[in-house]
Coordinates of C-alpha atoms and ligand atoms in Angstrom, one line a residue:
M182 CA -7.5 -14.1 -6.5
S183 CA -5.0 -13.2 -3.9
T184 CA -3.0 -14.3 -0.9
V185 CA -3.7 -12.3 2.2
V186 CA -2.0 -12.3 5.7
I187 CA -3.9 -11.3 8.8
V188 CA -1.7 -10.2 11.7
G189 CA -2.3 -8.6 15.1
T190 CA -0.6 -5.2 15.4
Q191 CA -0.8 -4.9 19.2
W192 CA -0.4 -7.4 22.1
G193 CA -2.9 -9.9 20.8
D194 CA -6.7 -10.3 21.0
E195 CA -7.3 -7.6 18.4
G196 CA -10.1 -9.6 16.9
K197 CA -8.2 -11.7 14.4
G198 CA -10.6 -14.6 14.7
M199 CA -13.5 -12.4 13.8
V200 CA -11.7 -11.0 10.8
V201 CA -10.5 -14.4 9.6
D202 CA -14.0 -15.9 9.8
L203 CA -15.4 -12.9 7.9
F204 CA -12.8 -13.2 5.1
S205 CA -13.1 -17.0 5.0
E206 CA -16.4 -16.6 3.3
K207 CA -14.5 -16.2 0.0
A208 CA -11.3 -18.1 0.8
D209 CA -10.3 -21.4 -0.6
L210 CA -7.5 -22.2 1.8
L211 CA -6.6 -20.8 5.3
V212 CA -3.4 -21.4 7.1
R213 CA -2.3 -20.9 10.7
F214 CA 1.5 -20.5 10.6
Q215 CA 2.8 -20.0 14.2
G216 CA 1.9 -20.2 17.8
G217 CA -0.1 -22.8 19.6
N218 CA -3.1 -23.0 21.9
N219 CA -1.9 -19.9 23.7
A220 CA -4.1 -18.3 21.0
G221 CA -7.8 -17.8 21.7
H222 CA -9.7 -16.7 18.6
T223 CA -13.3 -15.9 19.0
V224 CA -15.9 -16.3 16.2
V225 CA -19.5 -15.2 16.8
V226 CA -22.2 -16.4 14.5
G227 CA -25.7 -15.3 15.5
D228 CA -26.1 -16.4 19.2
D229 CA -23.3 -18.9 19.0
T230 CA -19.8 -18.2 20.1
T231 CA -16.8 -20.5 19.2
I232 CA -13.4 -20.0 20.7
L233 CA -10.6 -21.6 18.6
H234 CA -7.1 -22.2 20.0
H235 CA -5.7 -24.5 17.3
I236 CA -8.1 -24.9 14.4
P237 CA -8.0 -22.0 12.0
S238 CA -10.9 -19.6 12.5
G239 CA -12.5 -20.2 9.1
I240 CA -13.6 -23.8 10.0
L241 CA -17.2 -22.7 10.3
H242 CA -17.3 -22.2 6.5
D243 CA -17.7 -25.6 4.8
D244 CA -15.8 -24.8 1.7
V245 CA -12.5 -23.6 3.2
L246 CA -9.6 -26.0 3.6
C247 CA -8.0 -25.2 7.0
V248 CA -4.3 -25.9 7.4
I249 CA -2.2 -26.1 10.6
G250 CA 1.2 -25.2 9.2
N251 CA 4.7 -26.4 10.2
G252 CA 5.4 -23.3 12.3
V253 CA 2.7 -24.3 14.8
V254 CA 3.1 -26.2 18.1
I255 CA 0.2 -28.5 18.9
D256 CA -1.3 -29.8 22.1
P257 CA -3.0 -33.0 20.8
E258 CA -5.5 -33.2 23.7
V259 CA -6.6 -29.6 23.2
L260 CA -6.9 -30.1 19.4
I261 CA -8.9 -33.3 19.7
G262 CA -11.3 -31.5 22.2
E263 CA -11.7 -28.6 19.8
I264 CA -12.4 -30.9 16.8
G265 CA -15.2 -32.5 18.8
Q266 CA -16.6 -29.2 19.9
V267 CA -16.8 -27.8 16.3
K268 CA -18.2 -31.1 14.9
S269 CA -20.9 -31.0 17.6
K270 CA -22.1 -27.7 16.2
G271 CA -22.8 -29.5 12.9
K272 CA -19.8 -27.9 11.2
F273 CA -16.5 -29.5 10.0
Q274 CA -18.4 -32.6 8.9
S275 CA -15.7 -33.8 6.6
D276 CA -12.3 -34.7 7.9
R277 CA -10.8 -33.4 4.7
Q278 CA -11.5 -29.9 5.8
L279 CA -8.4 -29.9 8.1
A280 CA -4.8 -30.7 7.2
I281 CA -2.0 -30.7 9.8
S282 CA 1.6 -30.4 8.7
N283 CA 3.7 -33.4 9.4
R284 CA 6.4 -30.9 10.4
A285 CA 4.4 -29.1 13.1
H286 CA 5.7 -29.8 16.6
I287 CA 4.0 -31.5 19.5
I288 CA 3.6 -29.9 22.9
M289 CA 4.4 -32.7 25.4
P290 CA 3.2 -32.9 29.0
W291 CA 6.7 -32.0 30.2
H292 CA 6.6 -28.7 28.2
K293 CA 3.4 -27.7 30.1
A294 CA 4.9 -28.8 33.5
I295 CA 8.1 -26.8 32.9
D296 CA 6.2 -23.7 31.7
Q297 CA 4.1 -23.6 34.8
A298 CA 7.0 -24.5 37.2
A299 CA 9.3 -21.9 35.6
E300 CA 6.6 -19.2 35.9
N301 CA 6.0 -20.1 39.6
A302 CA 9.7 -20.0 40.3
K303 CA 10.1 -16.5 38.8
G304 CA 7.8 -14.8 41.4
E305 CA 7.7 -11.1 40.7
K306 CA 9.5 -11.5 37.4
K307 CA 7.0 -13.8 35.8
I308 CA 6.1 -13.2 32.2
G309 CA 2.5 -14.3 32.8
T310 CA 2.5 -17.0 30.1
T311 CA -0.6 -18.9 29.3
G312 CA 1.0 -22.0 30.9
R313 CA 0.3 -24.0 27.8
G314 CA 3.9 -25.2 27.3
I315 CA 4.5 -22.9 24.3
G316 CA 8.0 -21.6 25.2
P317 CA 9.4 -25.0 26.3
A318 CA 7.9 -26.7 23.1
Y319 CA 9.6 -24.2 20.8
R320 CA 12.8 -24.6 22.9
S321 CA 12.7 -28.3 22.2
K322 CA 12.2 -27.6 18.5
M323 CA 15.2 -25.3 18.4
S324 CA 17.3 -27.7 20.4
R325 CA 16.5 -30.3 17.8
T326 CA 14.9 -32.6 20.4
G327 CA 11.3 -31.8 19.6
L328 CA 8.7 -34.2 18.3
R329 CA 7.2 -33.5 14.9
F330 CA 3.6 -34.4 14.1
G331 CA 4.6 -36.9 11.5
D332 CA 7.0 -38.7 13.9
F333 CA 4.4 -38.6 16.7
L334 CA 2.1 -40.7 14.4
D335 CA 4.8 -43.4 14.2
E336 CA 3.6 -45.9 16.8
K337 CA 6.9 -47.8 16.8
N338 CA 9.2 -44.9 17.6
F339 CA 7.0 -42.9 19.9
P340 CA 7.7 -44.9 23.1
D341 CA 11.5 -44.5 22.5
Y342 CA 11.1 -40.8 22.0
V343 CA 9.3 -40.5 25.4
Q344 CA 11.9 -42.7 27.1
D345 CA 14.8 -40.7 25.5
N346 CA 13.5 -37.3 26.5
I347 CA 11.5 -37.5 29.7
G348 CA 14.6 -38.0 31.9
E349 CA 16.0 -34.5 31.2
F350 CA 12.7 -32.9 32.0
N351 CA 12.0 -35.0 35.1
C352 CA 15.5 -34.1 36.4
L353 CA 14.7 -30.4 36.0
L354 CA 11.2 -30.8 37.5
K355 CA 12.4 -32.7 40.6
N356 CA 15.8 -31.1 41.3
F357 CA 15.5 -27.6 40.0
Y358 CA 11.8 -26.8 40.4
D359 CA 10.8 -29.1 43.2
A360 CA 7.8 -30.2 41.2
P361 CA 6.3 -33.6 40.6
E362 CA 7.9 -35.9 38.0
L363 CA 6.0 -37.3 35.1
E364 CA 5.3 -41.0 34.4
P365 CA 6.5 -42.2 31.0
D366 CA 4.2 -45.2 30.6
E367 CA 1.1 -43.1 31.3
I368 CA 2.2 -40.6 28.6
I369 CA 2.9 -43.3 26.1
E370 CA -0.5 -44.9 26.5
T371 CA -2.5 -41.6 26.4
Y372 CA -0.6 -40.0 23.6
R373 CA -0.8 -43.1 21.4
G374 CA -4.5 -42.7 21.6
Y375 CA -4.2 -39.1 20.6
A376 CA -2.0 -40.0 17.7
R377 CA -4.6 -42.4 16.3
K378 CA -7.3 -39.8 16.5
L379 CA -5.3 -37.2 14.7
K380 CA -3.8 -39.4 12.0
P381 CA -6.6 -38.7 9.4
Y382 CA -5.5 -35.1 9.3
A383 CA -1.8 -35.6 8.6
A384 CA -0.7 -34.0 5.4
D385 CA 2.2 -32.7 3.4
T386 CA 0.9 -29.1 3.8
F387 CA 3.9 -27.7 1.9
R388 CA 2.3 -29.1 -1.3
L389 CA -1.2 -28.0 -0.5
V390 CA -0.3 -24.4 0.3
N391 CA 2.2 -23.9 -2.5
D392 CA -0.2 -25.5 -5.1
A393 CA -3.0 -23.1 -3.9
V394 CA -0.7 -20.1 -4.1
R395 CA 0.5 -21.0 -7.6
A396 CA -3.0 -21.7 -8.8
R397 CA -3.9 -18.1 -7.7
K398 CA -6.5 -19.4 -5.3
N399 CA -7.8 -17.2 -2.5
V400 CA -5.4 -18.0 0.3
L401 CA -5.6 -16.5 3.8
F402 CA -2.8 -16.8 6.4
E403 CA -4.0 -16.4 10.0
G404 CA -1.6 -14.9 12.5
A405 CA -1.8 -15.5 16.3
Q406 CA -0.8 -13.3 19.1
G407 CA 0.3 -9.8 18.0
T408 CA 3.4 -8.0 16.7
M409 CA 4.3 -6.6 20.1
L410 CA 4.5 -10.2 21.4
D411 CA 6.9 -11.3 18.6
I412 CA 10.0 -13.1 19.9
D413 CA 12.4 -10.8 18.0
H414 CA 10.6 -7.5 17.6
G415 CA 8.3 -7.5 20.7
T416 CA 8.8 -6.3 24.2
Y417 CA 11.3 -9.1 25.0
P418 CA 11.3 -11.0 27.4
Y419 CA 7.6 -10.2 27.9
V420 CA 6.7 -11.9 24.6
T421 CA 5.7 -15.3 23.2
S422 CA 8.1 -17.8 21.8
S423 CA 7.4 -17.5 18.1
N424 CA 7.7 -14.9 15.4
T425 CA 4.2 -13.3 15.1
V426 CA 5.0 -10.9 12.2
A427 CA 3.8 -11.5 8.6
G428 CA 7.3 -12.6 7.6
A429 CA 6.7 -15.7 9.7
V430 CA 4.3 -16.9 7.0
C431 CA 7.3 -17.8 4.9
T432 CA 8.9 -20.1 7.5
G433 CA 5.7 -21.2 9.2
A434 CA 3.7 -22.2 6.1
G435 CA 6.5 -22.9 3.7
V436 CA 6.0 -20.2 1.0
G437 CA 8.4 -17.6 -0.4
P438 CA 8.1 -13.9 0.3
R439 CA 6.8 -13.2 -3.2
S440 CA 3.7 -15.4 -2.4
V441 CA 2.1 -12.7 -0.3
D442 CA -0.1 -10.0 -2.0
K443 CA -1.6 -8.1 0.9
V444 CA -1.1 -7.8 4.6
Y445 CA -4.0 -6.7 6.7
G446 CA -3.1 -5.5 10.2
V447 CA -5.8 -5.8 12.9
L448 CA -5.9 -3.2 15.6
K449 CA -8.4 -2.6 18.4
A450 CA -9.7 1.0 18.7
Y451 CA -7.9 0.9 22.1
T452 CA -5.1 -1.3 23.5
T453 CA -5.1 -4.4 25.7
R454 CA -2.4 -6.6 27.1
V455 CA -2.6 -9.9 29.1
G456 CA 0.4 -10.8 31.1
A457 CA 3.3 -8.7 32.3
G458 CA 5.5 -6.2 30.5
P459 CA 5.5 -2.5 29.6
F460 CA 2.3 -0.9 28.3
P461 CA 2.8 2.9 27.8
T462 CA -0.9 3.8 27.3
E463 CA -2.3 1.6 30.1
L464 CA -5.1 3.3 32.1
H465 CA -5.5 2.8 35.8
D466 CA -8.7 4.8 36.1
E467 CA -12.4 4.6 35.5
I468 CA -12.0 4.9 31.7
G469 CA -9.7 1.9 31.7
D470 CA -12.3 0.0 33.8
R471 CA -15.1 1.1 31.5
I472 CA -13.3 -0.1 28.4
G473 CA -12.6 -3.4 30.0
E474 CA -16.2 -3.9 31.0
R475 CA -17.7 -2.7 27.7
G476 CA -15.2 -4.7 25.7
H477 CA -15.5 -7.8 27.9
E478 CA -11.8 -7.8 28.1
F479 CA -11.1 -11.2 29.7
G480 CA -8.7 -13.6 28.0
A481 CA -10.2 -16.1 25.6
T482 CA -7.6 -18.7 26.6
T483 CA -7.0 -18.2 30.4
G484 CA -10.0 -16.0 31.4
R485 CA -7.5 -13.5 32.9
K486 CA -8.5 -9.8 33.0
R487 CA -6.9 -7.9 30.2
R488 CA -5.1 -4.7 31.0
C489 CA -6.7 -1.8 29.0
G490 CA -5.5 1.6 27.7
W491 CA -5.8 4.1 24.9
L492 CA -4.9 3.3 21.4
D493 CA -1.1 3.4 20.9
L494 CA -0.5 4.3 17.3
A495 CA 3.3 4.6 17.9
A496 CA 3.3 0.8 18.6
V497 CA 0.9 0.2 15.6
K498 CA 3.2 2.3 13.4
Y499 CA 6.1 0.1 14.4
A500 CA 4.0 -2.9 13.6
A501 CA 2.9 -1.5 10.3
R502 CA 6.5 -1.2 9.2
L503 CA 7.6 -4.6 10.5
N504 CA 4.7 -6.3 8.7
D505 CA 4.7 -4.2 5.6
L506 CA 1.0 -3.7 6.1
T507 CA -1.2 -2.8 3.1
H508 CA -4.5 -2.3 5.0
L509 CA -5.8 -1.7 8.5
I510 CA -8.8 -3.3 10.2
V511 CA -10.0 -1.4 13.2
T512 CA -12.1 -3.5 15.6
K513 CA -14.3 -2.8 18.6
V514 CA -15.0 0.8 17.9
D515 CA -18.4 0.4 19.5
V516 CA -16.6 -0.1 22.9
L517 CA -15.7 3.6 22.7
D518 CA -19.3 4.7 22.2
G519 CA -20.4 7.4 24.7
L520 CA -17.0 8.7 25.6
D521 CA -16.7 12.5 25.7
K522 CA -13.1 12.6 24.5
I523 CA -10.9 9.9 23.0
K524 CA -7.1 9.9 23.1
M525 CA -4.6 8.2 20.9
A526 CA -0.8 8.1 21.3
V527 CA 1.1 9.1 18.2
A528 CA 4.6 9.0 19.6
Y529 CA 6.6 8.5 22.8
E530 CA 8.7 10.8 24.9
I531 CA 11.6 8.7 26.3
D532 CA 14.2 10.5 28.4
G533 CA 13.4 13.8 26.8
R534 CA 13.5 12.5 23.3
V535 CA 10.5 12.1 20.9
T536 CA 10.3 8.9 19.0
D537 CA 7.8 6.5 17.3
I538 CA 10.2 3.6 17.3
V539 CA 9.8 0.9 20.1
P540 CA 13.2 0.7 21.7
A541 CA 14.9 -2.7 22.2
D542 CA 15.8 -1.9 25.8
I543 CA 12.8 -3.0 27.8
E544 CA 13.6 -0.6 30.7
E545 CA 13.9 2.3 28.3
Y546 CA 10.5 1.3 26.9
A547 CA 9.0 1.1 30.4
R548 CA 10.0 4.8 30.7
A549 CA 8.1 5.8 27.5
K550 CA 5.5 8.4 28.0
P551 CA 2.8 8.6 25.4
I552 CA 2.3 11.8 23.4
Y553 CA -1.4 12.0 23.0
E554 CA -3.8 13.6 20.5
T555 CA -7.3 14.1 21.8
L556 CA -10.3 13.7 19.6
A557 CA -14.0 14.3 20.1
G558 CA -16.0 11.2 21.1
W559 CA -19.6 10.3 19.9
T560 CA -22.8 9.7 21.8
E561 CA -24.6 7.3 19.4
S562 CA -24.6 3.6 19.8
T563 CA -22.8 2.2 16.8
S564 CA -23.3 -1.5 17.2
G565 CA -26.2 -1.6 14.7
M566 CA -24.6 0.5 12.0
T567 CA -23.8 -1.1 8.7
S568 CA -22.3 1.6 6.5
W569 CA -19.6 4.1 6.6
D570 CA -22.0 7.0 6.0
E571 CA -24.1 5.9 8.9
L572 CA -21.2 6.2 11.4
P573 CA -21.1 9.3 13.6
P574 CA -18.9 12.0 12.0
E575 CA -16.6 12.0 15.1
L576 CA -16.0 8.3 14.6
R577 CA -15.3 8.8 10.9
A578 CA -12.8 11.5 11.9
Y579 CA -11.2 9.1 14.4
L580 CA -10.7 6.4 11.8
A581 CA -9.5 8.9 9.2
R582 CA -6.9 10.2 11.7
I583 CA -5.7 6.6 12.3
A584 CA -5.4 6.1 8.5
E585 CA -3.5 9.4 8.2
V586 CA -1.0 8.7 11.0
L587 CA -0.3 5.3 9.7
G588 CA -0.4 6.2 6.0
L589 CA -2.6 3.2 5.3
P590 CA -6.3 2.7 4.3
V591 CA -8.9 1.4 6.8
A592 CA -10.3 -1.6 5.0
V593 CA -12.7 -2.7 7.7
A594 CA -14.2 -1.2 10.8
S595 CA -16.1 -3.4 13.2
V596 CA -18.9 -2.3 15.6
G597 CA -19.6 -5.7 17.2
P598 CA -18.5 -9.3 17.3
G599 CA -20.9 -10.6 14.7
R600 CA -20.4 -11.1 11.0
A601 CA -22.8 -8.4 10.1
Q602 CA -21.3 -5.9 12.4
T603 CA -18.5 -5.0 10.0
I604 CA -18.2 -2.2 7.6
V605 CA -16.0 -3.5 4.8
L606 CA -14.5 -0.8 2.6
H607 CA -11.7 -2.8 0.9
P608 CA -12.5 -6.6 0.9
P609 CA -9.4 -8.8 0.4
F610 CA -10.9 -11.0 -2.3
Ligands
GDP1497 P1 -8.1 -12.6 18.7 O1 -7.3 -13.4 19.6 O2 -7.4 -11.5 18.0 O3 -8.9 -13.5 17.7 O4 -9.2 -11.9 19.5 P2 -10.1 -12.5 20.8 O5 -11.1 -13.4 20.2 O6 -9.2 -13.1 21.8 O7 -10.7 -11.2 21.4 C1 -11.5 -10.3 20.7 C2 -12.9 -10.3 21.4 O8 -13.6 -9.1 20.9 C3 -13.8 -11.4 21.1 O9 -14.6 -11.7 22.2 C4 -14.7 -11.0 19.9 O10 -15.9 -11.7 19.9 C5 -14.8 -9.6 20.3 N1 -15.0 -8.6 19.1 C6 -14.4 -8.7 17.9 N2 -14.7 -7.6 17.2 C7 -15.6 -6.9 18.0 C8 -16.2 -5.6 17.8 O11 -16.1 -4.9 16.8 N3 -16.9 -5.1 18.9 C9 -17.1 -5.8 20.0 N4 -17.8 -5.3 21.0 N5 -16.5 -7.0 20.2 C10 -15.7 -7.5 19.2
IMO1498 P1 -4.2 -14.4 20.5 O1 -3.8 -15.2 19.3 C1 -2.9 -12.2 24.0 C2 0.8 -13.6 25.9 C3 0.7 -14.2 27.3 C4 2.0 -13.8 27.9 C5 2.9 -13.9 26.7 C6 3.7 -15.3 26.7 O2 -5.5 -14.8 21.1 O3 -4.1 -13.0 20.2 P2 3.0 -17.8 26.1 O4 1.9 -18.7 26.7 O5 2.7 -17.5 24.7 O6 4.4 -18.2 26.4 O7 2.8 -16.3 26.9 O8 2.1 -13.8 25.6 N1 -0.1 -14.2 24.9 C7 -1.2 -13.7 24.4 N2 -1.8 -12.5 24.8 N3 -3.4 -13.0 23.0 C8 -2.7 -14.1 22.7 O9 -3.1 -14.8 21.6 C9 -1.6 -14.5 23.4 N4 -0.8 -15.6 23.3 C10 0.2 -15.4 24.3 O10 -0.4 -13.6 28.0 O11 2.0 -12.4 28.3
MG1499 MG1 -7.3 -14.0 21.6

């Protein structure tokens, strides 16, 4: 019986969805605590692939109660589409399997319009956001002009909310961004329909989550994005607009810090990044292309090509400290099959200094040169391997070195996207 947080330790897309689905087998409750539909979490079961943006990645297990916590921002249209998609697979047959916090915030059409217009206006300096309105929705939340899920369901007040808020955004769209304005009546009509469809899922999730923690149930917290995209600790301003670190569980799910027993950090056996910003170990050669092709490194949300590079353990070490990790999960090791030599960065050299701390100054970080260790690769195909002993000795040495540098045990290594393609050494429950 324990409470376990799953976080990404890199720039997102580490395979969190795969891990959460795997661990959900024995979980009672699963909570998403931050981010929105900028997340794209892939779950592969047999021949079937499901990409989840809003619904927690354990939804394919019938006995897990999935919670969208107060720290999340929700695009109702996307969520409704996703609910339909999962139900059409014959899963999620009871509405009681999903609970949405009445304190979560709604992404309104103007948030999406402003996100896209602002990115277009930035030209060369664009962040490369997903364009889903995430930043503007969190901005409204912090400005105390956001719309909470519980208030969204209030049919009487919703039209007033739209009328009170649309003017400010239309003024920006028209006068500052030279973009089309939005029509309030259309939004009121469409979004009222969304509210009706989502009403059955509204809940006081504070109670659900706290009761489960206190009853010592198996509780999972599912992070989105990755530590290096954290609004405070990531490569600002090339980050997302929420705290992605494990500490965000407290604010985004409504539990105290003593409620967390274990923190599993997910890392890919190499590094990827979608969108702009520094990436010290990025490869612009045929090895980078090979990793991208073998790893199918295209964004699960936007389909954009992910930038690829060697494993950056300096960044992961920073993430390990920020998240107080207890365990490591190394994914996609099969993607490195067949490489002669494999490199991993263990520190940076910045302006003649050696460090393993990610500096706050983004320009300084852009000058960071990785200090690499080179390890032997392996020739075998690992995707069918199911035990530690079966893994090639070079791969075991690679994983052992990761554990040594980070001072943490490797709990899981994955050799493919499927449930069975995981070697679990330290299960969470
Ligand atoms: P998330 O955002 O962290 O949930 O990760 P994504 O779903 O965006 O990206 C991870 C991708 O890698 C997905 O397509 C997964 O199906 C796939 N994947 C996960 N683990 C493995 C693995 O061990 N090997 C391979 N080849 N693919 C994997
Ligand atoms: P998952 O949960 C990878 C990136 C975007 C952009 C930056 C800001 O699937 O790991 P935003 O739309 O959040 O304002 O974009 O963050 N980004 C992600 N990159 N995986 C994600 O989620 C991401 N969510 C946002 O590409 O660089
Ligand atoms: Mg993803």
